[in-house]
PDB file of C-alpha atoms in Angstrom:
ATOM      1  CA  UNK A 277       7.690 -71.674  23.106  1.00 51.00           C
ATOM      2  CA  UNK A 278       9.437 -70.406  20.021  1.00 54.00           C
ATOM      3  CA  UNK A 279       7.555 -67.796  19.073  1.00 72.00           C
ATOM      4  CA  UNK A 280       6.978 -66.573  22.813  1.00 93.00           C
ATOM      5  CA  UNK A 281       8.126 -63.334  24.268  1.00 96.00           C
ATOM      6  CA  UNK A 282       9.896 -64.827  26.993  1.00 97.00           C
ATOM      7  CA  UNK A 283      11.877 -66.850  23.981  1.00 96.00           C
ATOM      8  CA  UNK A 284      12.616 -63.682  21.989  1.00 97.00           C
ATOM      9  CA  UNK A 285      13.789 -61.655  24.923  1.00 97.00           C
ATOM     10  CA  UNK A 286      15.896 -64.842  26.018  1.00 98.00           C
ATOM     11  CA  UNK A 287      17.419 -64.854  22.222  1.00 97.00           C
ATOM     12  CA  UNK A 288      21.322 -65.296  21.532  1.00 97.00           C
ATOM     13  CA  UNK A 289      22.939 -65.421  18.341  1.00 97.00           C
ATOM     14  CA  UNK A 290      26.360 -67.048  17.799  1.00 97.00           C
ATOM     15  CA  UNK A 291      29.352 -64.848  17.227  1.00 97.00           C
ATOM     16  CA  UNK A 292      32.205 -66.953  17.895  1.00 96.00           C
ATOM     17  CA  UNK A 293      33.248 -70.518  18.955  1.00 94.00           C
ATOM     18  CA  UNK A 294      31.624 -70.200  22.551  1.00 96.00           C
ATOM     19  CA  UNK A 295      30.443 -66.648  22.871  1.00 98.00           C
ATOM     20  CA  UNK A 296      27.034 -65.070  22.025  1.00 98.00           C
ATOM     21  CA  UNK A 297      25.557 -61.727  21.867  1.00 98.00           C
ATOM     22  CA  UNK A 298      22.124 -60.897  23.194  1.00 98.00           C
ATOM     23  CA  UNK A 299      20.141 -58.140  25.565  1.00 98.00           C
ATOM     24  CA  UNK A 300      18.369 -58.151  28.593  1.00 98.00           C
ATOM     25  CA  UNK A 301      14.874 -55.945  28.190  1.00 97.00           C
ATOM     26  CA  UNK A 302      12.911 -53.832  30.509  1.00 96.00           C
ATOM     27  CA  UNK A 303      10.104 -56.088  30.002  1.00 96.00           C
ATOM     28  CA  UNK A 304      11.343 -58.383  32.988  1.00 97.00           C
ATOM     29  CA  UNK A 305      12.354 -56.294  36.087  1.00 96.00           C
ATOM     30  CA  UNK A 306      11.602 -57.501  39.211  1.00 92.00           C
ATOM     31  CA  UNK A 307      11.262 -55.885  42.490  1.00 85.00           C
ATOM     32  CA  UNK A 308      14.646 -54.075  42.707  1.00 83.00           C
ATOM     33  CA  UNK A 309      13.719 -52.491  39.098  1.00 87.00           C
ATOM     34  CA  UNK A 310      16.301 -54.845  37.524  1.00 93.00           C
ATOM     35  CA  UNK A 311      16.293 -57.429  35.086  1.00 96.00           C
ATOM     36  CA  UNK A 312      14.604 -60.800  37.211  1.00 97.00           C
ATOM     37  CA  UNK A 313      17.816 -63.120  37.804  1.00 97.00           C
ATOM     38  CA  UNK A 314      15.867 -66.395  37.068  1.00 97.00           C
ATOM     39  CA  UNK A 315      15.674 -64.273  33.321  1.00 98.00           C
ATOM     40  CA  UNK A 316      19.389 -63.190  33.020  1.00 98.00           C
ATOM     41  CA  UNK A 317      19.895 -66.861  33.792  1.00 98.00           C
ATOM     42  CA  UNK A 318      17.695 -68.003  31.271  1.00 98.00           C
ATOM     43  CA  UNK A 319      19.598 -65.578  28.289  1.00 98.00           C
ATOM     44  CA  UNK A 320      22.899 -68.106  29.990  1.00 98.00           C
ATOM     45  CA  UNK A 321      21.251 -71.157  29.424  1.00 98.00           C
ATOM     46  CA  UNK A 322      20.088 -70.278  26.219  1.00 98.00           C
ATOM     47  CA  UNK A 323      23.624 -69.897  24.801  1.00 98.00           C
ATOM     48  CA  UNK A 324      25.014 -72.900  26.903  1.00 98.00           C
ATOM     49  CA  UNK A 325      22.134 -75.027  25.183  1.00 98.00           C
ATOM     50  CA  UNK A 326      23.288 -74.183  21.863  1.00 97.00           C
ATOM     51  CA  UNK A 327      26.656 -76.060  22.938  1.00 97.00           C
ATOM     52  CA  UNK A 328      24.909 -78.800  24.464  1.00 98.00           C
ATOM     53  CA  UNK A 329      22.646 -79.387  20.997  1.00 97.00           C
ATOM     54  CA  UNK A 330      26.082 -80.561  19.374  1.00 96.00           C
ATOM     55  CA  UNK A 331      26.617 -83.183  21.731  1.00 96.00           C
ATOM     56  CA  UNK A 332      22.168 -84.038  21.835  1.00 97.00           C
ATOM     57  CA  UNK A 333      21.457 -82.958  25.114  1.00 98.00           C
ATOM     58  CA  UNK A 334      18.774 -80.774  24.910  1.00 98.00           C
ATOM     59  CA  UNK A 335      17.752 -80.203  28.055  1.00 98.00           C
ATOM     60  CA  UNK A 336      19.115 -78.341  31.214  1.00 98.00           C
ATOM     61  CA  UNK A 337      19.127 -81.071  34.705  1.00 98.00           C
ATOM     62  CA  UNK A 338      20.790 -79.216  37.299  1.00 98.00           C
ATOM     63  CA  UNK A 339      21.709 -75.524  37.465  1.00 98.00           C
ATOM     64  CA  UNK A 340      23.792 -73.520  39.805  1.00 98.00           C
ATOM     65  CA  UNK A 341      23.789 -69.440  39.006  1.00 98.00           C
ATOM     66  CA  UNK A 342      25.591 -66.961  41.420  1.00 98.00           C
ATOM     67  CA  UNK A 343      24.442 -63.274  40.470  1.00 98.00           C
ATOM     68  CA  UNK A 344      27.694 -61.147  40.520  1.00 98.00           C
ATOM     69  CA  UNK A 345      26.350 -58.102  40.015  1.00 96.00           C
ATOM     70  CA  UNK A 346      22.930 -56.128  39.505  1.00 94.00           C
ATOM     71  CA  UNK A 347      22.028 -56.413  36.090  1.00 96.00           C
ATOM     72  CA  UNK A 348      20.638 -53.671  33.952  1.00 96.00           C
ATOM     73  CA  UNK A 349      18.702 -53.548  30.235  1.00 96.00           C
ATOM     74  CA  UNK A 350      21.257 -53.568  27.510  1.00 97.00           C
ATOM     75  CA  UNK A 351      23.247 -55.962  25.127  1.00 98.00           C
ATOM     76  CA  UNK A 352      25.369 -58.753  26.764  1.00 98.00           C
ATOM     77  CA  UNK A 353      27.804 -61.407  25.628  1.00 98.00           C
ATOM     78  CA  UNK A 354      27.655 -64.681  26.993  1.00 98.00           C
ATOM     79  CA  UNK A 355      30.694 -67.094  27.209  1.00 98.00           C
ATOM     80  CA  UNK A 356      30.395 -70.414  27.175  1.00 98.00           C
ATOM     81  CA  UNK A 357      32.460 -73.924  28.101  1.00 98.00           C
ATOM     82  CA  UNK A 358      32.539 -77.080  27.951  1.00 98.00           C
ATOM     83  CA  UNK A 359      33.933 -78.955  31.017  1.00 98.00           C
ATOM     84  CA  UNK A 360      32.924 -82.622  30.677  1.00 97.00           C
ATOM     85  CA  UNK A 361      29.992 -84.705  28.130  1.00 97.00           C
ATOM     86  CA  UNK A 362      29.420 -88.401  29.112  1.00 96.00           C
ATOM     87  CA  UNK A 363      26.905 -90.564  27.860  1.00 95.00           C
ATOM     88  CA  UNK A 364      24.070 -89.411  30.226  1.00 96.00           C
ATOM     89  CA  UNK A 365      25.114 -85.987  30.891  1.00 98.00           C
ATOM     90  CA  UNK A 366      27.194 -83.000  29.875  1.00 98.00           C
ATOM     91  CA  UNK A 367      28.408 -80.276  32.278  1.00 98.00           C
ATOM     92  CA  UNK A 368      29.392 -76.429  30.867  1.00 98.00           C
ATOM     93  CA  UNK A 369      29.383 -72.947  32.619  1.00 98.00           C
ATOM     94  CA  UNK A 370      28.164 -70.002  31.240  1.00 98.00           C
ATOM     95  CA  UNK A 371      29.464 -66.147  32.304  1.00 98.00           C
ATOM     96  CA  UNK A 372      27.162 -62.995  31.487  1.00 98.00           C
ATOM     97  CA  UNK A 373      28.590 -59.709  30.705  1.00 98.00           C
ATOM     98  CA  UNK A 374      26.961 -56.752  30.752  1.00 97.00           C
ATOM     99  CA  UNK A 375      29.411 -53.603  29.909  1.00 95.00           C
ATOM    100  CA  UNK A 376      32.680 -55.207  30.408  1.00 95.00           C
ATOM    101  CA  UNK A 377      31.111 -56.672  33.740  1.00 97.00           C
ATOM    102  CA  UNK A 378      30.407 -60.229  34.909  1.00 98.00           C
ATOM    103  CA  UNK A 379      26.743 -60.326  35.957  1.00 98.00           C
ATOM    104  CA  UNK A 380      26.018 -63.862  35.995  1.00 98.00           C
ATOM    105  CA  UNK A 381      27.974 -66.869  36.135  1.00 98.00           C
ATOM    106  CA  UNK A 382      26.316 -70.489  35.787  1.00 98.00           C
ATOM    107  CA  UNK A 383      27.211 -73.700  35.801  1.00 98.00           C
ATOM    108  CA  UNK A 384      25.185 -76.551  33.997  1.00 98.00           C
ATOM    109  CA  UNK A 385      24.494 -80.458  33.382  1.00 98.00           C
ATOM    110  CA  UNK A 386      22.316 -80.858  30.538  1.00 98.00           C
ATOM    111  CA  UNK A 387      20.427 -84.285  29.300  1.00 98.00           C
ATOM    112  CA  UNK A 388      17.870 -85.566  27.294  1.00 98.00           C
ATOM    113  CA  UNK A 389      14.646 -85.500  30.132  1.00 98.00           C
ATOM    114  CA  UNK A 390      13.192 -87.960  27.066  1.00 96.00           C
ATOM    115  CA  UNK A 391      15.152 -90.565  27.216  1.00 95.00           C
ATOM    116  CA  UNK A 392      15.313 -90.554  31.209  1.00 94.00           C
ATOM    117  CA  UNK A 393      14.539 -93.739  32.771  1.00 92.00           C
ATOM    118  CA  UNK A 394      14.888 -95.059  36.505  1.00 93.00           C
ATOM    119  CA  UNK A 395      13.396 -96.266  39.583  1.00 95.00           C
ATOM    120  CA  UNK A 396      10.903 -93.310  40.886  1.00 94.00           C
ATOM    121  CA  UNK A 397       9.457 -92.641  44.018  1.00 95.00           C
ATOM    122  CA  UNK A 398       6.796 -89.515  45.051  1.00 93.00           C
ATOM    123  CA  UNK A 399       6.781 -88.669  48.797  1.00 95.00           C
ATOM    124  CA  UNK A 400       4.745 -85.234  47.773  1.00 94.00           C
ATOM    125  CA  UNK A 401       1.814 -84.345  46.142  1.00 96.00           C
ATOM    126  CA  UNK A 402       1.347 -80.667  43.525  1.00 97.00           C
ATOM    127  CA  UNK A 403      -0.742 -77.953  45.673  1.00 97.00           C
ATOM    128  CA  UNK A 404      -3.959 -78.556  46.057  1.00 96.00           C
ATOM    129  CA  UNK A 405      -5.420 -75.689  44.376  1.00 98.00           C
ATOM    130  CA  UNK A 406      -8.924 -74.807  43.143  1.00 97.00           C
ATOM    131  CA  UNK A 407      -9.680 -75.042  39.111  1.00 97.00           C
ATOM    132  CA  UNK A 408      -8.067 -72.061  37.451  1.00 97.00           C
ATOM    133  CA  UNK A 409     -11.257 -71.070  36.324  1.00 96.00           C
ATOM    134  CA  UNK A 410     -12.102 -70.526  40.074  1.00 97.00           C
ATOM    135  CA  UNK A 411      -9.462 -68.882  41.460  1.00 97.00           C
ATOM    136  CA  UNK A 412      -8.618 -65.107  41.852  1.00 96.00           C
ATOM    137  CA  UNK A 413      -6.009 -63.179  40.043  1.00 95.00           C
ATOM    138  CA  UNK A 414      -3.668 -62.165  42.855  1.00 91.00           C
ATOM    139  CA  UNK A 415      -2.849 -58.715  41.348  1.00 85.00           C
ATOM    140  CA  UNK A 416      -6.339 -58.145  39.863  1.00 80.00           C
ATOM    141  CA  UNK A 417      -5.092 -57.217  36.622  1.00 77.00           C
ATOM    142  CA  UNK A 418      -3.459 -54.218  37.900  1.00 75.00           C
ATOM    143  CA  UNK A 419       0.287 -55.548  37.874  1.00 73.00           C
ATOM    144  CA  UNK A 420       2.800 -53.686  40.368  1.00 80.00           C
ATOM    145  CA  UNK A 421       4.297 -50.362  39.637  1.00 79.00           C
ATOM    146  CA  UNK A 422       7.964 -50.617  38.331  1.00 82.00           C
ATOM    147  CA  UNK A 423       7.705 -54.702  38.559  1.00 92.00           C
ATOM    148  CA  UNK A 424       7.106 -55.142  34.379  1.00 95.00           C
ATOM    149  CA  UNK A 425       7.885 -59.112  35.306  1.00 96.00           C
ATOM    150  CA  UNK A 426       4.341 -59.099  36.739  1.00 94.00           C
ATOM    151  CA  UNK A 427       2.767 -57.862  33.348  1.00 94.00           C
ATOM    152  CA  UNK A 428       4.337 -61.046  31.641  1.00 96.00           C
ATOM    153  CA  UNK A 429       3.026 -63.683  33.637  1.00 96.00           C
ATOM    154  CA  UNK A 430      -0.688 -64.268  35.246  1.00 96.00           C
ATOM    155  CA  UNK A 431      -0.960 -65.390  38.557  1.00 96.00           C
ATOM    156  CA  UNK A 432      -3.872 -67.243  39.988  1.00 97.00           C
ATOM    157  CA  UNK A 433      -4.665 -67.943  44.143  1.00 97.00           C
ATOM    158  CA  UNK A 434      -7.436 -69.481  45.903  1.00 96.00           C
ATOM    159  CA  UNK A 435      -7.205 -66.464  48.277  1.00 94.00           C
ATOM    160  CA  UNK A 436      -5.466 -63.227  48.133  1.00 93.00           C
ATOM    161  CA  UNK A 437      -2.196 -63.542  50.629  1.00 93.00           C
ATOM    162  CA  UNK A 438      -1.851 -60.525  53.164  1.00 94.00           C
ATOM    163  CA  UNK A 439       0.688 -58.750  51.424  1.00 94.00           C
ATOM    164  CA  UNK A 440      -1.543 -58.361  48.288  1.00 91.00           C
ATOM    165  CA  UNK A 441      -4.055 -56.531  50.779  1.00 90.00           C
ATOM    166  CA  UNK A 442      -1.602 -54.222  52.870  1.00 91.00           C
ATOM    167  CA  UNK A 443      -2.124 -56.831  55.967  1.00 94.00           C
ATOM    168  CA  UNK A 444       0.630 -59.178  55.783  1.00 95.00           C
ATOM    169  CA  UNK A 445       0.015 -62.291  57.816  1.00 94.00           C
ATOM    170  CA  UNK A 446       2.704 -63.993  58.170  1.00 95.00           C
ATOM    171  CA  UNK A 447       2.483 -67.226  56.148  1.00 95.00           C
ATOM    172  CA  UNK A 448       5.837 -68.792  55.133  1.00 97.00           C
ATOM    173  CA  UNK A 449       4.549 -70.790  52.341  1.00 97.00           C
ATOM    174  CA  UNK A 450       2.270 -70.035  48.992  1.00 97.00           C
ATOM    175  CA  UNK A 451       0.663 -71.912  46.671  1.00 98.00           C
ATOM    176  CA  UNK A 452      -0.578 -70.483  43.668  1.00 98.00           C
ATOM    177  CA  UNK A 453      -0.921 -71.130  39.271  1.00 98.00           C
ATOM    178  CA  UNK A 454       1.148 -69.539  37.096  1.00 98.00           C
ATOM    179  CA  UNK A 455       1.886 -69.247  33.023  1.00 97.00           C
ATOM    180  CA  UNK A 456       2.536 -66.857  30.605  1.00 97.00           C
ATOM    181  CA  UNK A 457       0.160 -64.130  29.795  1.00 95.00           C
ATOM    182  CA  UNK A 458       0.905 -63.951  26.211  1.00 96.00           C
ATOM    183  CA  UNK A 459      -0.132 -67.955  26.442  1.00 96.00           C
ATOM    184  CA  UNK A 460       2.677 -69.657  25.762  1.00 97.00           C
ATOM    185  CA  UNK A 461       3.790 -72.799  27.373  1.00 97.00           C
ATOM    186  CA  UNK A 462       6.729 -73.286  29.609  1.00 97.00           C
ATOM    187  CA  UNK A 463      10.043 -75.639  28.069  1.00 97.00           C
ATOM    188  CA  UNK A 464      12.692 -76.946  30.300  1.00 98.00           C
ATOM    189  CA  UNK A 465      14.778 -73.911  30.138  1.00 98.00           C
ATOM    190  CA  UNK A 466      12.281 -71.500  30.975  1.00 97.00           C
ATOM    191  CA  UNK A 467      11.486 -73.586  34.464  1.00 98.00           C
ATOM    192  CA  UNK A 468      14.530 -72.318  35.499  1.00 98.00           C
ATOM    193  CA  UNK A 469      13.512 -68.755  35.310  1.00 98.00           C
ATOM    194  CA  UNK A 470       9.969 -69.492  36.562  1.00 98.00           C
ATOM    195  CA  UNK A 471      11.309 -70.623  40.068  1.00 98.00           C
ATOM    196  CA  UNK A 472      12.227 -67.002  40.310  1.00 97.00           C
ATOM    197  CA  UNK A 473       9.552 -65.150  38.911  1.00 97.00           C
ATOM    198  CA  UNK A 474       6.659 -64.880  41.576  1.00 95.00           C
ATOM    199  CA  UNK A 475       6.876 -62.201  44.385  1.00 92.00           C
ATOM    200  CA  UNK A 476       9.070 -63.751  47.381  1.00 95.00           C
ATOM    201  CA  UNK A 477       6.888 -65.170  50.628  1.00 96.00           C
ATOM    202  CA  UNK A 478       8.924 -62.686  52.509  1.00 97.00           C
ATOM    203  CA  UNK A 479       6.743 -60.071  51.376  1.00 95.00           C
ATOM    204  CA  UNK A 480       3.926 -61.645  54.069  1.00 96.00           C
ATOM    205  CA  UNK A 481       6.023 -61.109  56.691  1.00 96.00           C
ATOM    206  CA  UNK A 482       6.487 -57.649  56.297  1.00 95.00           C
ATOM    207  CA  UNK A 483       9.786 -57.255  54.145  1.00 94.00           C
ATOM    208  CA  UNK A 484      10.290 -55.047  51.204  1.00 90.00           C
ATOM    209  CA  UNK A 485      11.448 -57.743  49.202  1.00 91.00           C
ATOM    210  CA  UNK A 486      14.633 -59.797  48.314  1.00 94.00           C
ATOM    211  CA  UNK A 487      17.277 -59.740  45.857  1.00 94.00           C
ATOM    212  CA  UNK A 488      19.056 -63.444  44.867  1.00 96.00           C
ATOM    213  CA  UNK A 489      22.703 -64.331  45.439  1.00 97.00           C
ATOM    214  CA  UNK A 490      22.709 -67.928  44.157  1.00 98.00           C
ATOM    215  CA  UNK A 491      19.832 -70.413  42.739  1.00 98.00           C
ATOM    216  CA  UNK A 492      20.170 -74.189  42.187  1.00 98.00           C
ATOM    217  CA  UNK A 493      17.049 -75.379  39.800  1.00 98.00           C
ATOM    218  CA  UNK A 494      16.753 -78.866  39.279  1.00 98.00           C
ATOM    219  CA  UNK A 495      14.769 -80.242  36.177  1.00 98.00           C
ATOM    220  CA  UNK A 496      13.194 -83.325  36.518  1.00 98.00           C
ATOM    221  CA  UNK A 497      10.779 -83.276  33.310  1.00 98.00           C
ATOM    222  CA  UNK A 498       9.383 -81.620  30.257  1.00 98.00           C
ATOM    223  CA  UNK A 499       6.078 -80.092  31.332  1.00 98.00           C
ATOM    224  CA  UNK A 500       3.018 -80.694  29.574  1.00 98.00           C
ATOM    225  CA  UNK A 501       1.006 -77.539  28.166  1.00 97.00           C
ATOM    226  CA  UNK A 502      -1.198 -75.343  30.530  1.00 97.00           C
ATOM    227  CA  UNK A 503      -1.222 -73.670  33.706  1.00 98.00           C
ATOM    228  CA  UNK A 504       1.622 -75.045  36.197  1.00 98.00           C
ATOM    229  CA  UNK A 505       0.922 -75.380  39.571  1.00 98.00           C
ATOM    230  CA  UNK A 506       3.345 -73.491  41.914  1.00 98.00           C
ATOM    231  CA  UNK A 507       4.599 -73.951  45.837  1.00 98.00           C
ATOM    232  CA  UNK A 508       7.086 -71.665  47.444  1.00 98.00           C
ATOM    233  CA  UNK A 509       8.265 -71.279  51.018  1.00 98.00           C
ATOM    234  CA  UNK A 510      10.803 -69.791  53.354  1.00 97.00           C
ATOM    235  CA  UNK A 511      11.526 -71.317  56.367  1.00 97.00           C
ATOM    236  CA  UNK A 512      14.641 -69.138  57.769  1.00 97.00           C
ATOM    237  CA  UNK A 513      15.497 -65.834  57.845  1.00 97.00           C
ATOM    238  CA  UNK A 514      18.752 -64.933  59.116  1.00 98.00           C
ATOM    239  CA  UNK A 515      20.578 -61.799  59.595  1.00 97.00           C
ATOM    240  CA  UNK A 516      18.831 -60.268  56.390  1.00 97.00           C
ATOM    241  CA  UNK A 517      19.397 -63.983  54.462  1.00 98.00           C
ATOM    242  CA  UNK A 518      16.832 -66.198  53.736  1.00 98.00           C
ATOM    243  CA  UNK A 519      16.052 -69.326  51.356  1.00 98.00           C
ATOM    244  CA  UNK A 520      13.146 -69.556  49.388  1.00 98.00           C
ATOM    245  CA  UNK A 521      11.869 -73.379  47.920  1.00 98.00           C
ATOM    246  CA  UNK A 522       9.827 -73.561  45.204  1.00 98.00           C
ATOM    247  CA  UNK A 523       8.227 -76.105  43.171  1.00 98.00           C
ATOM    248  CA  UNK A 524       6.723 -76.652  39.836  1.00 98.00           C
ATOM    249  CA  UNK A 525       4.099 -79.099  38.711  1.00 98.00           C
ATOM    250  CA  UNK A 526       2.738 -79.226  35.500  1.00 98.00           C
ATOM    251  CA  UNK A 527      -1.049 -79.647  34.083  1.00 97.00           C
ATOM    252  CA  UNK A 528      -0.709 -83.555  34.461  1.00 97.00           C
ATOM    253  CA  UNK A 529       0.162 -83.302  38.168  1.00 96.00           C
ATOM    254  CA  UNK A 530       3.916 -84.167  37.359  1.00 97.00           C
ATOM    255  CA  UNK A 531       6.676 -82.087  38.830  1.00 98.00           C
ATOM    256  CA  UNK A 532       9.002 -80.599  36.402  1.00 98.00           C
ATOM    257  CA  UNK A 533      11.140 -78.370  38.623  1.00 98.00           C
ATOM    258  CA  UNK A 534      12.062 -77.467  42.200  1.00 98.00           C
ATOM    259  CA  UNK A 535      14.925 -75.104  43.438  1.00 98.00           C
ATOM    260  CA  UNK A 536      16.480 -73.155  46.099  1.00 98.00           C
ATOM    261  CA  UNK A 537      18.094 -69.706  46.225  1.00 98.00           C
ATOM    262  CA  UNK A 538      19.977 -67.537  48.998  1.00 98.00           C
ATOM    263  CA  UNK A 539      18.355 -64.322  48.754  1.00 97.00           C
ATOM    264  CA  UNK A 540      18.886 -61.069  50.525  1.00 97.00           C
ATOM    265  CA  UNK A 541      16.308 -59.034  52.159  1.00 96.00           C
ATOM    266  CA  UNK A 542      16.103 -55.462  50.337  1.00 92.00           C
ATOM    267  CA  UNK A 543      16.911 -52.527  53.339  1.00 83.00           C
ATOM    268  CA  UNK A 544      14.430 -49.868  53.718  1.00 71.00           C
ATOM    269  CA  UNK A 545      15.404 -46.556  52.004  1.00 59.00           C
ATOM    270  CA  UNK A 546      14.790 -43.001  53.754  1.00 49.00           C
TER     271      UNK A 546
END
């Protein structure tokens, strides 16, 4: 992952005792024709990480990001704190500004997903999805106009939904694969921008798309290499609102993150 794009365009560098400088690109806008907010969260965890090294926690567990403000390409500084470490767990938040404006604000318990141990139990199973190899690329190489997030990531379905084919149909959940086009495999802080980065199920039923208020990613391991195997689903749309569920499973079948976000439904323009 370290020699990624998503991991260079994710970069901080340290410029004080908890704050960091770094810049949201072009390279990730999403349908609104900003910056994706699973991304801008990622540059936030990214800096809080580099905290959470001191004390050996590697690894972000559970994530809660409210998106202030629209975000836009451009150098940021991130500030960081500390509120509590234990033995298991520490907790910090994380505030992104973007031209002397809060953007994002998160708040974070890291671990160490390696040295995790506990009673488990599995009452669901990862999509049951075709062999890469046989599925279809859902945007047939073509990407979608002003939506550069699409160019970085490869997409795989067993059928093409509605949407894709200017006949929506009305299904409330999708299953799909997903990676990085430039090949590169996902680590636990990119999961938490990957539960954002695939077109919203809304888009079957019609909408224009959505635009996130606040995501809570929880995650539950470090994913083996390869192609991760991807459910999301909206159940509820309310006055414009709705939630959106996702889930990641990695190449061995284990999942490595799920989350839920409050989105808004974009209006129609004109």
């Amino acid at each position: 992952m370290r020699n990624s794009l998503f991991h260079a365009d994710t970069g901080i560098s340290r410029i004080s005792d908890h704050l960091y400088a770094g810049a949201l690109t072009e390279r990730w806008n999403a349908l609104s024709g900003t910056p994706n907010g699973g991304y801008s969260l990622a540059v936030c965890l990214q800096a809080l990480k580099q905290e959470m090294l001191k004390l050996d926690f590697p690894d972000p567990l559970a994530v809660s990001a409210f998106f202030l403000r629209p975000a836009t390409p451009g150098p940021v500084r991130v500030h960081t704190e500390i509120a509590r470490a234990g033995k298991r767990v520490a907790t910090g938040e994380a505030r992104l500004w973007r031209e002397e404006q809060e953007i994002v604000r998160v708040v974070a318990s890291f671990t160490d997903l390696a040295q995790a141990q506990g009673p488990t139990l599995m009452l669901n199973r990862a999509p049951d999805l075709p062999p890469v190899e046989q599925c279809v690329d859902m945007l047939d190489g073509k990407g979608m106009p002003g939506v550069s997030i699409a160019e970085q990531l490869h997409y795989r379905v067993a059928r093409l939904p509605g949407w894709v084919q200017g006949k929506p149909g009305g299904e409330s959940i999708a299953e799909f694969w997903m990676r990085y086009a430039d090949g590169s495999d996902a680590d636990t802080v990119s999961l938490a921008a990957l539960v954002d980065a695939a077109a919203p199920v809304v888009l079957d039923f019609g909408e224009r798309g959505s635009s996130t208020m606040e995501l809570t990613v929880h995650i539950r391991a470090r994913p083996a290499p390869g192609w991760l195997a991807c459910r999301v689903s909206t159940r509820h749309v309310i006055d414009g609102y709705h939630e959106e569920d996702f889930e990641i499973w990695d190449s061995l079948g284990q999942l490595v993150a799920q989350s839920r976000q409050l989105a808004v439904l974009h209006r129609a323009t004109g």
